[in-house]
PDB file of C-alpha atoms in Angstrom:
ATOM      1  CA  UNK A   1     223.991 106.395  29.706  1.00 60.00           C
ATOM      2  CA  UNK A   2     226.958 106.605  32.590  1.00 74.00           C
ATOM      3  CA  UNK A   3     229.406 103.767  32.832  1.00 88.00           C
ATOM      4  CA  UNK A   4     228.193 101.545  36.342  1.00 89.00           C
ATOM      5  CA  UNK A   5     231.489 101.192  37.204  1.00 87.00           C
ATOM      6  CA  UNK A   6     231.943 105.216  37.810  1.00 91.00           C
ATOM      7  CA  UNK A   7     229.688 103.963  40.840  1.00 91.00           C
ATOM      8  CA  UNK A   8     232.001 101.668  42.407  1.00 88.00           C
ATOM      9  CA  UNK A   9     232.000 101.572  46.503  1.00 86.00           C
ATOM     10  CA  UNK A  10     228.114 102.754  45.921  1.00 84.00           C
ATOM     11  CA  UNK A  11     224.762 101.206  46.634  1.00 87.00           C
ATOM     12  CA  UNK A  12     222.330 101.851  44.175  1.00 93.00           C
ATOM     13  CA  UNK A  13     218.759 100.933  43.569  1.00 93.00           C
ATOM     14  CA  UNK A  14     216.583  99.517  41.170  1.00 95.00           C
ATOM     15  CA  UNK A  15     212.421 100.454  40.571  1.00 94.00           C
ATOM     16  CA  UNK A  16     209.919 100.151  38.931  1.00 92.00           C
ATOM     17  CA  UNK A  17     208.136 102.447  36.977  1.00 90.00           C
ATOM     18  CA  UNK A  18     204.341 101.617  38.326  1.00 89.00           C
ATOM     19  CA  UNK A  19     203.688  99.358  40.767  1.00 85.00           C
ATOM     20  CA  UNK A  20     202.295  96.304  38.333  1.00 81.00           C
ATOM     21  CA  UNK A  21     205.234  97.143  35.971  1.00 85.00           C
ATOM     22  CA  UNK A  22     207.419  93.989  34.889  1.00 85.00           C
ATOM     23  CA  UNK A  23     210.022  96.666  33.657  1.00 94.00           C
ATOM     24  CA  UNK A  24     213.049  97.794  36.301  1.00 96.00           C
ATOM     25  CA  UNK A  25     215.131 100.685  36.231  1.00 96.00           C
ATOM     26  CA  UNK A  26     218.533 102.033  37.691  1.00 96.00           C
ATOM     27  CA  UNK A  27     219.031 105.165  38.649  1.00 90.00           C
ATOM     28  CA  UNK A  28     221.251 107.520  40.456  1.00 86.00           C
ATOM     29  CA  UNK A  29     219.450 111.000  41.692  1.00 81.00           C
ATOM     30  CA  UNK A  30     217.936 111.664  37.225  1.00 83.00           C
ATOM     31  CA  UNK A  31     220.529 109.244  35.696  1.00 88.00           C
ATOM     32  CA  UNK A  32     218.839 106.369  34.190  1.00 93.00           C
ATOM     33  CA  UNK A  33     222.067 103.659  34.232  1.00 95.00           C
ATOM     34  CA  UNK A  34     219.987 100.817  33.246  1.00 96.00           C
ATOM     35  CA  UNK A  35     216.926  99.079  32.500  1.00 97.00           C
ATOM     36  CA  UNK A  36     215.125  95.353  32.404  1.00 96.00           C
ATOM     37  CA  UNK A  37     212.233  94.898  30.768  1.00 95.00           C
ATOM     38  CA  UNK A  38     210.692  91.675  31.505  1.00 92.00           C
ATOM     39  CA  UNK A  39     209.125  90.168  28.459  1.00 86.00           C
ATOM     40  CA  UNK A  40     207.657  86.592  27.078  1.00 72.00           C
ATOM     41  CA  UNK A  41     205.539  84.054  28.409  1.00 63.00           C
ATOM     42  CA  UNK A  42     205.873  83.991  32.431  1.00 66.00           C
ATOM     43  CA  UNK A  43     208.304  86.713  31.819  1.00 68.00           C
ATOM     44  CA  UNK A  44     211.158  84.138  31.268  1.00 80.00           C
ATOM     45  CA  UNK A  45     213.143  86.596  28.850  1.00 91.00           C
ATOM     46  CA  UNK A  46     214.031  90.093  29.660  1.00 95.00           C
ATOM     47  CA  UNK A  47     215.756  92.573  27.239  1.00 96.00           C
ATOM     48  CA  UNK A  48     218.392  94.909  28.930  1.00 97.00           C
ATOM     49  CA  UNK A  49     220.164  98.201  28.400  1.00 97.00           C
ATOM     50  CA  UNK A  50     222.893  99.840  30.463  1.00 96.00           C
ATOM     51  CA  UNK A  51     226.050 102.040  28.917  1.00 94.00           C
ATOM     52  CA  UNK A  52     224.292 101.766  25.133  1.00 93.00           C
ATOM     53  CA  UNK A  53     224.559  98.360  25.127  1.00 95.00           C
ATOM     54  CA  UNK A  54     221.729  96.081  24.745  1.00 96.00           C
ATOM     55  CA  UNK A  55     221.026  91.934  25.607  1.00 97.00           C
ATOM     56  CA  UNK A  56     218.940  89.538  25.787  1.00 96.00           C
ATOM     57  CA  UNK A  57     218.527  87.129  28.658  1.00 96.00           C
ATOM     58  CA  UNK A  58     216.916  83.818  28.214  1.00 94.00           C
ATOM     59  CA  UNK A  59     216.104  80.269  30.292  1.00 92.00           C
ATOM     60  CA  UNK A  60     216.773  77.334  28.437  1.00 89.00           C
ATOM     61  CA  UNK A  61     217.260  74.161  29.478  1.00 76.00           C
ATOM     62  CA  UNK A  62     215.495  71.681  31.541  1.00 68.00           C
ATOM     63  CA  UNK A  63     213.767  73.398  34.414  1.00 67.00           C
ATOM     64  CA  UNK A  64     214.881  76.823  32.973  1.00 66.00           C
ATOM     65  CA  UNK A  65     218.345  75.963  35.426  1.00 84.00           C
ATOM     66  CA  UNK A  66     220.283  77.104  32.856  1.00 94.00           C
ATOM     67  CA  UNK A  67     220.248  81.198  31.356  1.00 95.00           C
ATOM     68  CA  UNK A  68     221.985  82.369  28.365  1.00 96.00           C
ATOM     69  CA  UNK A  69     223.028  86.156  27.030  1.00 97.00           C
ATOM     70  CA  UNK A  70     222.560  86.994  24.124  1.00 96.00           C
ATOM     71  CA  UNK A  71     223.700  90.274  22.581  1.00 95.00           C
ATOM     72  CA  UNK A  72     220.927  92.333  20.234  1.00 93.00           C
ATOM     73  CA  UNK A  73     223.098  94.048  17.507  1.00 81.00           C
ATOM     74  CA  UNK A  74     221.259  94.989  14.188  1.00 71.00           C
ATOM     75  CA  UNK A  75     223.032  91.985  12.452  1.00 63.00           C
ATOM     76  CA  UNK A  76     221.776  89.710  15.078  1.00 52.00           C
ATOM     77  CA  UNK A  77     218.307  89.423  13.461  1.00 56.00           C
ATOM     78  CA  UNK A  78     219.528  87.757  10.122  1.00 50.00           C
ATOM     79  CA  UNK A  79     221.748  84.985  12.523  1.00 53.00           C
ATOM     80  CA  UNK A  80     221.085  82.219  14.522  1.00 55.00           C
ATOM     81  CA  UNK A  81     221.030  82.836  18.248  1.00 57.00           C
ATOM     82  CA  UNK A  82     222.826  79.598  19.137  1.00 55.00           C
ATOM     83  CA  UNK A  83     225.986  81.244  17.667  1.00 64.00           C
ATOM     84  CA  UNK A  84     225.746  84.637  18.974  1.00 86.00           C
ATOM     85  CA  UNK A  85     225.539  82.934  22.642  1.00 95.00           C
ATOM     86  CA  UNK A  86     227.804  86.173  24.533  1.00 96.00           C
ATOM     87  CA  UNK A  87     227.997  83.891  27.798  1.00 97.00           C
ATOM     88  CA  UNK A  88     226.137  81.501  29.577  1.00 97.00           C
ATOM     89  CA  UNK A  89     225.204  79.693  33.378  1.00 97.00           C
ATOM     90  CA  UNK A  90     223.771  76.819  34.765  1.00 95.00           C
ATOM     91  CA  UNK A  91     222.558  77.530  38.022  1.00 94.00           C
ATOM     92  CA  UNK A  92     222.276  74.602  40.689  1.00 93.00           C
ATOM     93  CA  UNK A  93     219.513  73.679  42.740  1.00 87.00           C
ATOM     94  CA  UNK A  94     220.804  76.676  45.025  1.00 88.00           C
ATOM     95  CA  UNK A  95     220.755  79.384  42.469  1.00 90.00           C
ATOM     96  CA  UNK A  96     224.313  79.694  42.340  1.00 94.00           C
ATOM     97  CA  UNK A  97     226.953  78.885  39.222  1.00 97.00           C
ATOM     98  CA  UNK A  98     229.802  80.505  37.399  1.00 98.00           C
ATOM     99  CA  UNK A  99     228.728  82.728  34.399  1.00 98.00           C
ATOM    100  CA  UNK A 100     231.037  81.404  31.255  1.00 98.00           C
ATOM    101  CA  UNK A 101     231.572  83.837  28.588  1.00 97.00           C
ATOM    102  CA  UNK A 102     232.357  82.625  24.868  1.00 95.00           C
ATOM    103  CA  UNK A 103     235.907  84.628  24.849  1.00 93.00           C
ATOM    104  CA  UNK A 104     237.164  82.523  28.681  1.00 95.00           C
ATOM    105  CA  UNK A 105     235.877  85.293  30.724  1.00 95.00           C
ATOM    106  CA  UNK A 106     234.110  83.910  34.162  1.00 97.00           C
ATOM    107  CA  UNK A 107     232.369  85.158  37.060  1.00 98.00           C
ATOM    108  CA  UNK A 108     230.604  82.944  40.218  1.00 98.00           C
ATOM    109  CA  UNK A 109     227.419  83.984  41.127  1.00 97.00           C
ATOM    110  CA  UNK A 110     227.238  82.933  44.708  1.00 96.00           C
ATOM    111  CA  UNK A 111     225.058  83.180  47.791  1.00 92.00           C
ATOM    112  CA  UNK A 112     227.146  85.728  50.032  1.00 81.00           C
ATOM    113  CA  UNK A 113     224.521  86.200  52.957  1.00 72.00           C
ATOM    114  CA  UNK A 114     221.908  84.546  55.293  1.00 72.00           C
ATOM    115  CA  UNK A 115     218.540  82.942  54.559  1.00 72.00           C
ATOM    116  CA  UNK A 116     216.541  85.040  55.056  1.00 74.00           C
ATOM    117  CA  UNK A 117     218.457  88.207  54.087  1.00 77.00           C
ATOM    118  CA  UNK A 118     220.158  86.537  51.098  1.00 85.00           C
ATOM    119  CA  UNK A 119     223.105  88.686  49.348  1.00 94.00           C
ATOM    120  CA  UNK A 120     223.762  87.574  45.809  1.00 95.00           C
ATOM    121  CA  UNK A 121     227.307  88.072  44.427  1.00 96.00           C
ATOM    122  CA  UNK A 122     229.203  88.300  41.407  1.00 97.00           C
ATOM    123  CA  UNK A 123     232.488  87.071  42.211  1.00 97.00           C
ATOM    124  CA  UNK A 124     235.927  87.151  40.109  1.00 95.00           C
ATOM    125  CA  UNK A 125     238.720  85.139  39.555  1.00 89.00           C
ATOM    126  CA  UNK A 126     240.525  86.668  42.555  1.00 91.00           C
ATOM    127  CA  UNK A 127     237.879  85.715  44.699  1.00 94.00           C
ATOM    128  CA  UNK A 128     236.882  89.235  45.512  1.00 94.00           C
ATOM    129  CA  UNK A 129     233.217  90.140  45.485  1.00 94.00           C
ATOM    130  CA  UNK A 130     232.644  92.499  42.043  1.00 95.00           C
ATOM    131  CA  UNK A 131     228.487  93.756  42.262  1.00 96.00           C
ATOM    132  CA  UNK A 132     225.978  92.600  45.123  1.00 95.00           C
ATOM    133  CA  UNK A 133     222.284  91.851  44.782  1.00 93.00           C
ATOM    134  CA  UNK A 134     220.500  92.742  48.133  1.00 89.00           C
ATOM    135  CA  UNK A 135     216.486  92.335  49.168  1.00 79.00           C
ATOM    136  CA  UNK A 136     214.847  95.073  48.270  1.00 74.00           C
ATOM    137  CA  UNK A 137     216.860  95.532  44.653  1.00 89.00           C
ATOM    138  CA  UNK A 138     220.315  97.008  46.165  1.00 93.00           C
ATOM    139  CA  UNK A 139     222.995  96.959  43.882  1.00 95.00           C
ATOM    140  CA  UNK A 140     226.149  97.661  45.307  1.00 94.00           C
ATOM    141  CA  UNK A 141     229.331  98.249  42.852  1.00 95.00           C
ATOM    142  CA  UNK A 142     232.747  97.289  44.751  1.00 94.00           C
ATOM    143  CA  UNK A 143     235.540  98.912  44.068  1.00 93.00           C
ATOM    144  CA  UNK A 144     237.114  95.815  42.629  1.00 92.00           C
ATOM    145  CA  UNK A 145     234.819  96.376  39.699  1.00 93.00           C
ATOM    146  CA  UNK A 146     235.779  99.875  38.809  1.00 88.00           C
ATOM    147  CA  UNK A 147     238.137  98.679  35.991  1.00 88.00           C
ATOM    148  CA  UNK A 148     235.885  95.776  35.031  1.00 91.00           C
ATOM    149  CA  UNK A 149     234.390  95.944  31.472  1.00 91.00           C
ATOM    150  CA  UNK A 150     231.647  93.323  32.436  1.00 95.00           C
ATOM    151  CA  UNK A 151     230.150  95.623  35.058  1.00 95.00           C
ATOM    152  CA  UNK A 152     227.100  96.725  33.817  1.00 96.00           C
ATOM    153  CA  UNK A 153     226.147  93.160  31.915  1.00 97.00           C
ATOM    154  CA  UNK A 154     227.130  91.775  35.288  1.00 97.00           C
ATOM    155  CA  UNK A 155     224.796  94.448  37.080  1.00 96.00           C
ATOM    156  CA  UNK A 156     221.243  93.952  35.138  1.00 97.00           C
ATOM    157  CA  UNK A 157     221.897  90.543  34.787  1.00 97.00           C
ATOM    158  CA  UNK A 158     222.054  89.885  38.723  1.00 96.00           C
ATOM    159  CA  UNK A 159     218.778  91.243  38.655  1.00 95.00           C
ATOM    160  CA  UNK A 160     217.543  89.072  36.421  1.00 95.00           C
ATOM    161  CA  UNK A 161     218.859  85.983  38.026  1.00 95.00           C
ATOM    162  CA  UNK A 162     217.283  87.001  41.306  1.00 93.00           C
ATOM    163  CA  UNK A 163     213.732  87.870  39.695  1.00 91.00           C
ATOM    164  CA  UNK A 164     213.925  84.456  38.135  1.00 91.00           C
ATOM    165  CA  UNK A 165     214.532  83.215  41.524  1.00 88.00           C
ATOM    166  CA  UNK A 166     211.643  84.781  42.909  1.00 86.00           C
ATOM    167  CA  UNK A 167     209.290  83.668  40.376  1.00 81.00           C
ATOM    168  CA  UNK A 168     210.836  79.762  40.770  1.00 76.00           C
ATOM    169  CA  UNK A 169     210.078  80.366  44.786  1.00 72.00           C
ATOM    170  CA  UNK A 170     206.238  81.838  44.291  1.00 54.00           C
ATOM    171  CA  UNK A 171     205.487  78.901  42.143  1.00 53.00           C
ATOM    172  CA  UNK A 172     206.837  76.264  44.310  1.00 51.00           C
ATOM    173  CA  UNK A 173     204.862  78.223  47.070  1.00 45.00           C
ATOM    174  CA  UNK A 174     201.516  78.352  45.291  1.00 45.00           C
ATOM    175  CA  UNK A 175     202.261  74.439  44.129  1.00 47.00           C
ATOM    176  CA  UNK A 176     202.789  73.407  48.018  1.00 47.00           C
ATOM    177  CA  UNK A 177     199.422  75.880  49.181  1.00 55.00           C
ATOM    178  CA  UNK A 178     197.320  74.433  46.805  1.00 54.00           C
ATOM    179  CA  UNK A 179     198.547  70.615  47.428  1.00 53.00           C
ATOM    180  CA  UNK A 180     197.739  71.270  50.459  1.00 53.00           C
ATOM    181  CA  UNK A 181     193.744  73.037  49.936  1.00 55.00           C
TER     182      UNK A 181
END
């Protein structure tokens, strides 16, 4: 697969497969660049691929607020997962938090846009927005991130913060409707 960050200052867009697929994929004109696949119970796990690297994404934690990375290497079947944590974030109540990686490495994820067209952001040290999340699964690669070796991790896992934001809203949706039946 192509490096994301050969994409930088362009908006690209993630699908699905089929319409009642769980899975999402990246791609630019017939590059895959990455892929999500959804997986466990309520789809609270996903397993991702981008530049022939693979993770796994999990909610732990009270109230699922808090997601961890973990990568999947062939050695990381025979160790325990707590130690081969790659990074982790505790979102707050309003979905953002700052992604902490094992080696010191740290991005914000942060709310960049309005309420009802929300933009979410990775953001680095310098302040300057890295990757964007728009409605409707636009991802758009700044040029700050065209050196950035977190890009594509950064990239799927945006997606997967946002889907797990979606799912949180529906359920508090369906919880209010049917209080209110």
């Amino acid at each position: 697969m192509p490096f994301l960050r050969e994409y930088s200052g362009n908006t690209l867009q993630w699908r699905r497969p089929h319409f009642f697929s769980s899975d999402y994929q990246l791609w630019v004109g017939d590059r895959l660049l990455a892929s999500l696949n959804r997986t466990g119970l309520m789809k609270q796990s996903a397993l991702a691929e981008s530049e022939g690297q693979q993770w796994k994404f999990q909610r732990e934690g009270l109230m699922g607020r808090k997601c961890v990375i973990y990568p999947v290497t062939p050695d990381a079947q025979a160790q325990d997962e707590s130690t081969l944590a790659l990074a982790s974030i505790q979102l707050s109540w309003s979905g953002a938090g700052t992604l902490n990686f094992q080696n010191g490495r740290a991005y914000k994820w942060e709310r960049t846009g309005g309420i009802w067209r929300p933009v979410w952001s990775w953001v680095g040290s310098s302040n300057k927005v890295l990757l964007s999340m728009k409605k409707g699964r636009s991802l758009e690669i700044a040029p700050a991130a065209s050196d950035l070796p977190d890009t594509a991790l950064l990239g799927v896992f945006g997606l997967y913060l946002v889907l797990m934001m979606e799912a949180d809203e529906a359920s508090s949706a369906a919880v209010v409707i049917g209080a209110a039946s």
